[in-house]
PDB file of C-alpha atoms in Angstrom:
ATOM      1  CA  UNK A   1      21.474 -27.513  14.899  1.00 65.00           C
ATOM      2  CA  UNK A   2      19.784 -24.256  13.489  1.00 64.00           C
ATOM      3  CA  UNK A   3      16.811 -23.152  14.037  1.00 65.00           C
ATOM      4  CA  UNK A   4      14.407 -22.531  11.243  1.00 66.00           C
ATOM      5  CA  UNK A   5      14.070 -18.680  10.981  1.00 70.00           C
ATOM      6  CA  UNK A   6      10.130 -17.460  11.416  1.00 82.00           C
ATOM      7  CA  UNK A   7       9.028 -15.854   8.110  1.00 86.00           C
ATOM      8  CA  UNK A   8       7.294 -12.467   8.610  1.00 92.00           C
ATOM      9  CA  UNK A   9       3.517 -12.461   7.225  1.00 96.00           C
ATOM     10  CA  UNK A  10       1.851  -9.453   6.633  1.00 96.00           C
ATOM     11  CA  UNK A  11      -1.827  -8.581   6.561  1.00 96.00           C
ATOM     12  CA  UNK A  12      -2.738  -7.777   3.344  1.00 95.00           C
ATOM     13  CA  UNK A  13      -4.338  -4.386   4.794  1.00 93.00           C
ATOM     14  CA  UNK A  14      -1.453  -3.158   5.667  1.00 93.00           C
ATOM     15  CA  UNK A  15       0.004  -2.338   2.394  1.00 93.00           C
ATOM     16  CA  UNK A  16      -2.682   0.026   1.549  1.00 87.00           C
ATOM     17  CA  UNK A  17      -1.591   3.562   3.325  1.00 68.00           C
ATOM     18  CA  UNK A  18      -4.560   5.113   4.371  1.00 63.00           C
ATOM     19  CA  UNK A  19      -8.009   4.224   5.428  1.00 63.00           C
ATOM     20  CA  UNK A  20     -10.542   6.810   3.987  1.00 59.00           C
ATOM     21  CA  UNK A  21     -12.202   9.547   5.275  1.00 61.00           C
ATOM     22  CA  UNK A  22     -15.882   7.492   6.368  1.00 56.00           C
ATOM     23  CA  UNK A  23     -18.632   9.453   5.260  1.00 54.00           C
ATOM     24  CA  UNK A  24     -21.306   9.985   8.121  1.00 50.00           C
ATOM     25  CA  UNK A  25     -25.114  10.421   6.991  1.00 48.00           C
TER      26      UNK A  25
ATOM     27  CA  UNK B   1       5.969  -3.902  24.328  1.00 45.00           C
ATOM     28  CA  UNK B   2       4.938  -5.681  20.941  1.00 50.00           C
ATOM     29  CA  UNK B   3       7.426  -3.993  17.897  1.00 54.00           C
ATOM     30  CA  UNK B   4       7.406  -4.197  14.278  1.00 53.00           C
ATOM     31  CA  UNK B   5       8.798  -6.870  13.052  1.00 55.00           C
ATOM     32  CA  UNK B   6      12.445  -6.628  11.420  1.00 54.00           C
ATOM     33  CA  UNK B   7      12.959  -6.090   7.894  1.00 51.00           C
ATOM     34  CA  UNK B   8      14.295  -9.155   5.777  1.00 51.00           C
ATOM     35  CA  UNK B   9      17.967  -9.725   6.241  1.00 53.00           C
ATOM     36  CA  UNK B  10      20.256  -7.040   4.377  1.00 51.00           C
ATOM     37  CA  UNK B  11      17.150  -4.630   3.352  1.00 53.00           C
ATOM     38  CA  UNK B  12      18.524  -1.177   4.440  1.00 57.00           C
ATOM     39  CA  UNK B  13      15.186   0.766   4.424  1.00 63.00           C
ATOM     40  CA  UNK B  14      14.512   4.181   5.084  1.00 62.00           C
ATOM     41  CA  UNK B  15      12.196   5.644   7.994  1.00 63.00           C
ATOM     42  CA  UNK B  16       8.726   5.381   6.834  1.00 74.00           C
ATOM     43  CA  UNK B  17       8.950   2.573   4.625  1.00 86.00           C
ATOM     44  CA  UNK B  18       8.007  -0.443   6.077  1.00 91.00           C
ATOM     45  CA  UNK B  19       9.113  -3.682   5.403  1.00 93.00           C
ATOM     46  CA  UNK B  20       6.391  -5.683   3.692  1.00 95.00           C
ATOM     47  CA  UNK B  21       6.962  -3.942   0.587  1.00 95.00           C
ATOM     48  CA  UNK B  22      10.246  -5.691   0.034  1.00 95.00           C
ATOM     49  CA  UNK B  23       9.982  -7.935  -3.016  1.00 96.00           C
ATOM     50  CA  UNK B  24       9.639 -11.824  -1.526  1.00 96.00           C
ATOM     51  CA  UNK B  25       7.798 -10.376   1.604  1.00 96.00           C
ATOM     52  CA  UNK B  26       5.017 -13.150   2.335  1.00 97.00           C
ATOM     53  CA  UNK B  27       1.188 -11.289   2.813  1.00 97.00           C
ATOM     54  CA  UNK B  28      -1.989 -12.803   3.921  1.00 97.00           C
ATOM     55  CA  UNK B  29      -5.023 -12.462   2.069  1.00 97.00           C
ATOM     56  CA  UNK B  30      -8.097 -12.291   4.225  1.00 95.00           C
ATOM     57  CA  UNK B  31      -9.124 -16.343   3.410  1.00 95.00           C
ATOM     58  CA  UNK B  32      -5.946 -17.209   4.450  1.00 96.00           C
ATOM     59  CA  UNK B  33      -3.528 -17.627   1.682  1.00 97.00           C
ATOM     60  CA  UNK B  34      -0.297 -16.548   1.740  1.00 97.00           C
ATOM     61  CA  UNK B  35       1.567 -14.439  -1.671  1.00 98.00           C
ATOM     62  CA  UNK B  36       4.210 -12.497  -2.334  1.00 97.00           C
ATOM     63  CA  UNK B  37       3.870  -8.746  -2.249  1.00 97.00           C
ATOM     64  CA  UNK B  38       5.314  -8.541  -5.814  1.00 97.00           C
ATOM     65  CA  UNK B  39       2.950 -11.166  -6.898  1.00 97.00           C
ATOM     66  CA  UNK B  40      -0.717  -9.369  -5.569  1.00 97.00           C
ATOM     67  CA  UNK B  41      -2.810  -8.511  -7.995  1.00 97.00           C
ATOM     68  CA  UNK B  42      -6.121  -6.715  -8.093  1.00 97.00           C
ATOM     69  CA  UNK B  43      -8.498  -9.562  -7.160  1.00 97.00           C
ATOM     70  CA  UNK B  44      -6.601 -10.642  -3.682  1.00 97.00           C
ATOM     71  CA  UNK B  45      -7.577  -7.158  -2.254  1.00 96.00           C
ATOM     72  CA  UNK B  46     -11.097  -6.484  -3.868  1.00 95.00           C
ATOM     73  CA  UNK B  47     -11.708 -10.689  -2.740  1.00 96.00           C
ATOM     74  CA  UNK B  48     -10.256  -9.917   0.772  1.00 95.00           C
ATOM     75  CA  UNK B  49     -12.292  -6.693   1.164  1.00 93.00           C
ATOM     76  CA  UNK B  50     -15.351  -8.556   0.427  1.00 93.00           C
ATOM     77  CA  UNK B  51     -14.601 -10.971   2.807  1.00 93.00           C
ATOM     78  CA  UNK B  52     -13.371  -8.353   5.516  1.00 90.00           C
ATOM     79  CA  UNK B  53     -15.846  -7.769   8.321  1.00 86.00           C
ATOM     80  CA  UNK B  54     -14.843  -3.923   8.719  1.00 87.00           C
ATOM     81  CA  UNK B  55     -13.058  -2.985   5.736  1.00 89.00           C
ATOM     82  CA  UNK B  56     -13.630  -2.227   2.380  1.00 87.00           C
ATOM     83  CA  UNK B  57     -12.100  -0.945  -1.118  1.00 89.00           C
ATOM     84  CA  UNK B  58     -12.685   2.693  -2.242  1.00 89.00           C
ATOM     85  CA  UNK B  59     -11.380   3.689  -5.255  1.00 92.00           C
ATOM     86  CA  UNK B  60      -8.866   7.002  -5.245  1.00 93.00           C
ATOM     87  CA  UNK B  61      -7.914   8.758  -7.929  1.00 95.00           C
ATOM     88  CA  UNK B  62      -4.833  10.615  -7.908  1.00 96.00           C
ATOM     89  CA  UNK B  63      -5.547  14.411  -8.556  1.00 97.00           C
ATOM     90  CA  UNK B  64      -1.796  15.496  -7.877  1.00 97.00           C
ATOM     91  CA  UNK B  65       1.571  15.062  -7.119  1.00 97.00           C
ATOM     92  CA  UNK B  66       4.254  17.466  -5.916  1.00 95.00           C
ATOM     93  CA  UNK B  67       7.791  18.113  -4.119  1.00 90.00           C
ATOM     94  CA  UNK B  68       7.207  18.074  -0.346  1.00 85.00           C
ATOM     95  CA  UNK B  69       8.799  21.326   1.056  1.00 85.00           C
ATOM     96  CA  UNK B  70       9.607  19.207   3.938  1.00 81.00           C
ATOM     97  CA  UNK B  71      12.345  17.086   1.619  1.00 85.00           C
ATOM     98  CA  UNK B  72      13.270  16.250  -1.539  1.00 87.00           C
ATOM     99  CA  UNK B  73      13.277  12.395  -0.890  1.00 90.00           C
ATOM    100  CA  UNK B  74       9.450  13.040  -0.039  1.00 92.00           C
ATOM    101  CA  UNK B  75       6.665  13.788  -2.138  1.00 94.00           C
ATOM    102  CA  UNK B  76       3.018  14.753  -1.398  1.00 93.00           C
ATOM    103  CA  UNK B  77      -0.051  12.832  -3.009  1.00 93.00           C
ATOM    104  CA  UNK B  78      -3.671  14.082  -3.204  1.00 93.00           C
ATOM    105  CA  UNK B  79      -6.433  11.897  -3.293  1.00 92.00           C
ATOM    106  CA  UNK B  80      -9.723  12.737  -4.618  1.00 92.00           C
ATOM    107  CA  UNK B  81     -11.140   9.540  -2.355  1.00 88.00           C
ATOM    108  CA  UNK B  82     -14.830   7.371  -3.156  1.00 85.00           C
ATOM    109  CA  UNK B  83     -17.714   8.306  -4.588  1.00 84.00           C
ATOM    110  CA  UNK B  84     -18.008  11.705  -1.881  1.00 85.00           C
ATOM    111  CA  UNK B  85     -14.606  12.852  -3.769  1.00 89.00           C
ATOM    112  CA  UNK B  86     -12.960  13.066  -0.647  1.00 86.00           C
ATOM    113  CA  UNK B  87     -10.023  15.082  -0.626  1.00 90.00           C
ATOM    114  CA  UNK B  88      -7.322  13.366   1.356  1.00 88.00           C
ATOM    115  CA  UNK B  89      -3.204  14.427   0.671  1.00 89.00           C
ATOM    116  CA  UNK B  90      -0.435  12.057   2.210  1.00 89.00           C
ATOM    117  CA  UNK B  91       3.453  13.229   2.126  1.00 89.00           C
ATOM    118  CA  UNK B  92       4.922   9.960   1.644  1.00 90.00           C
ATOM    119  CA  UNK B  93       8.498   8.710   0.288  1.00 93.00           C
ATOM    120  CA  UNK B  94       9.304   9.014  -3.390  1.00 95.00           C
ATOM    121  CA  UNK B  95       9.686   5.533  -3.428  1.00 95.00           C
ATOM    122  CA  UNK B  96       6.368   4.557  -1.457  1.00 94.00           C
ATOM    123  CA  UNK B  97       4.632   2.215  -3.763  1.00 96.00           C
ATOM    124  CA  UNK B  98       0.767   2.678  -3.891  1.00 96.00           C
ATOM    125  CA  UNK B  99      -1.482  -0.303  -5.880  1.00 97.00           C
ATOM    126  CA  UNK B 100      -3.165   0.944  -9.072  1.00 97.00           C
ATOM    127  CA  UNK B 101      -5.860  -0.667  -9.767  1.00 96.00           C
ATOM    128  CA  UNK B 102      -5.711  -3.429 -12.652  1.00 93.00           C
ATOM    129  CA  UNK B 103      -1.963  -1.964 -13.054  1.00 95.00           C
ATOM    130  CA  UNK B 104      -0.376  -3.212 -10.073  1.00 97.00           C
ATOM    131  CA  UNK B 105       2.680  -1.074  -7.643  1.00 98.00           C
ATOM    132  CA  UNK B 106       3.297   2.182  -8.682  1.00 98.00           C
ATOM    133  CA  UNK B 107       5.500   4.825  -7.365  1.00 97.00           C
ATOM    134  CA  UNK B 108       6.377   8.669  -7.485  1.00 96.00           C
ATOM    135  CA  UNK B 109       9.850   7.378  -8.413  1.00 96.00           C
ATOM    136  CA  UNK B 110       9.883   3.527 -10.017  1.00 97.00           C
ATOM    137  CA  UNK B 111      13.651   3.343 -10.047  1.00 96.00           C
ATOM    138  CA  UNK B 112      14.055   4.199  -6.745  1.00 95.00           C
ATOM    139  CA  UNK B 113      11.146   1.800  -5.774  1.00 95.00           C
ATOM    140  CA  UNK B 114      13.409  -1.270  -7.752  1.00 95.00           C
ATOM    141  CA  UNK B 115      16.584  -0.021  -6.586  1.00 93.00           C
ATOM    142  CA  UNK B 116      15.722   0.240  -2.695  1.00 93.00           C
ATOM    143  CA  UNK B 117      12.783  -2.660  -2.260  1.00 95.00           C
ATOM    144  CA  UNK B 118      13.535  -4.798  -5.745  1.00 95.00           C
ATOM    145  CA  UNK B 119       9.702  -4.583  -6.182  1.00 95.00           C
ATOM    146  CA  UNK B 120       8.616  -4.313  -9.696  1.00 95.00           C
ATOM    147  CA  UNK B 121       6.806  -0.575 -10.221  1.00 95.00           C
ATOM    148  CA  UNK B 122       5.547   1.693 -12.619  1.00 97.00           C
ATOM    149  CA  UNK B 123       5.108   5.541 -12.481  1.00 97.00           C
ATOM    150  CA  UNK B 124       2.287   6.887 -10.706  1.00 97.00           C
ATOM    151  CA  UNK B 125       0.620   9.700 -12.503  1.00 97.00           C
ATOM    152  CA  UNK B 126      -2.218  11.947 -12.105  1.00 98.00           C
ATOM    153  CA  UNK B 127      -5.480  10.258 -13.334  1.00 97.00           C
ATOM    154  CA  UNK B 128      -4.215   6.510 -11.924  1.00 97.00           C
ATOM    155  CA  UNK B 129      -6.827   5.120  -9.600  1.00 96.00           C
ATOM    156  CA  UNK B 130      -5.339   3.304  -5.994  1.00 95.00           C
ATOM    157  CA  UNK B 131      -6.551   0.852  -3.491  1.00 94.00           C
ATOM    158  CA  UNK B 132      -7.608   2.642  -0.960  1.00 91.00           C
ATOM    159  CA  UNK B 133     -10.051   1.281   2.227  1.00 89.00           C
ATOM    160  CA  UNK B 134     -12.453   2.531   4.211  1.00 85.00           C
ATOM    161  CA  UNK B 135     -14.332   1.386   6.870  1.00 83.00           C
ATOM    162  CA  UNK B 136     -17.892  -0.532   6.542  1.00 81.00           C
ATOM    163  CA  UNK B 137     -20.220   1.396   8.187  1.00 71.00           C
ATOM    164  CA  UNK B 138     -21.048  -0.694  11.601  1.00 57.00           C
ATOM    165  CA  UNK B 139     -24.602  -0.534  12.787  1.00 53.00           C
TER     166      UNK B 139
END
């Protein structure tokens, strides 16, 4: 028997690279 | 300790590139449904932002792109970031893909970007506007 391989799932955040600077008031 | 999951069987990829940008990788849009990266378009992250609790799109425009000093197989990006302008520079990969909006995955160097992670990618310039997030602000 083989065992059904576990397909990676990414957030779909993740493939941006950076998070902005937040602006403070 | 939790790790990264592995990269798809028989991708070879440098440090710093991670793994979900390998053509056929399976991402999660915020309501749930599952696409391939090579198959995102606009709409899935502008949609998922909206639906994110603590996230949300900003527009960046790239301003310019140069050799890293640090190596040639980098380059650096700057940003100018949201409405504020926001100057932010990353040092990334020449093949890092970045999303463009209403053009799709775009890299400092598209054959490199095909060769190493098959995903389809066009040459980002100066003037191209990216996905970027920032946070909501939480009150």
């Amino acid at each position: 028997n083989v065992e059904p391989r576990s397909v990676p799932v990414f957030p779909w955040h993740s493939l941006v690279p950076f998070l902005a600077p937040t602006q403070s008031d | 300790a939790p790790s990264a999951p592995p990269p798809p069987p028989g991708a070879v990829l440098p440090p710093s590139l991670p793994p979900y940008f390998v053509k056929g990788s399976i991402i999660q849009l915020a309501d749930g449904e599952l696409k391939r990266v090579e198959d995102l378009k606009t709409e899935d992250f502008i949609q998922s932002a909206e639906i994110s609790n603590d996230l949300k799109i900003d527009s960046s425009t790239v301003e310019r792109i140069e050799g890293s000093h640090t190596s040639p197989n980098f380059a650096v990006v700057q940003f100018s970031v949201g409405e504020h302008r926001a100057q932010v520079s990353v040092e990334v990969l020449v093949e890092y893909p970045f999303f463009v909006f209403g053009q799709g995955w775009s890299s400092c160097c598209p054959d490199r970007t095909t060769q190493i992670l098959e995903l389809p990618c066009t040459k980002l310039s100066v003037g191209d506007v990216c996905i970027s997030l920032t946070l909501k602000n939480l009150k």
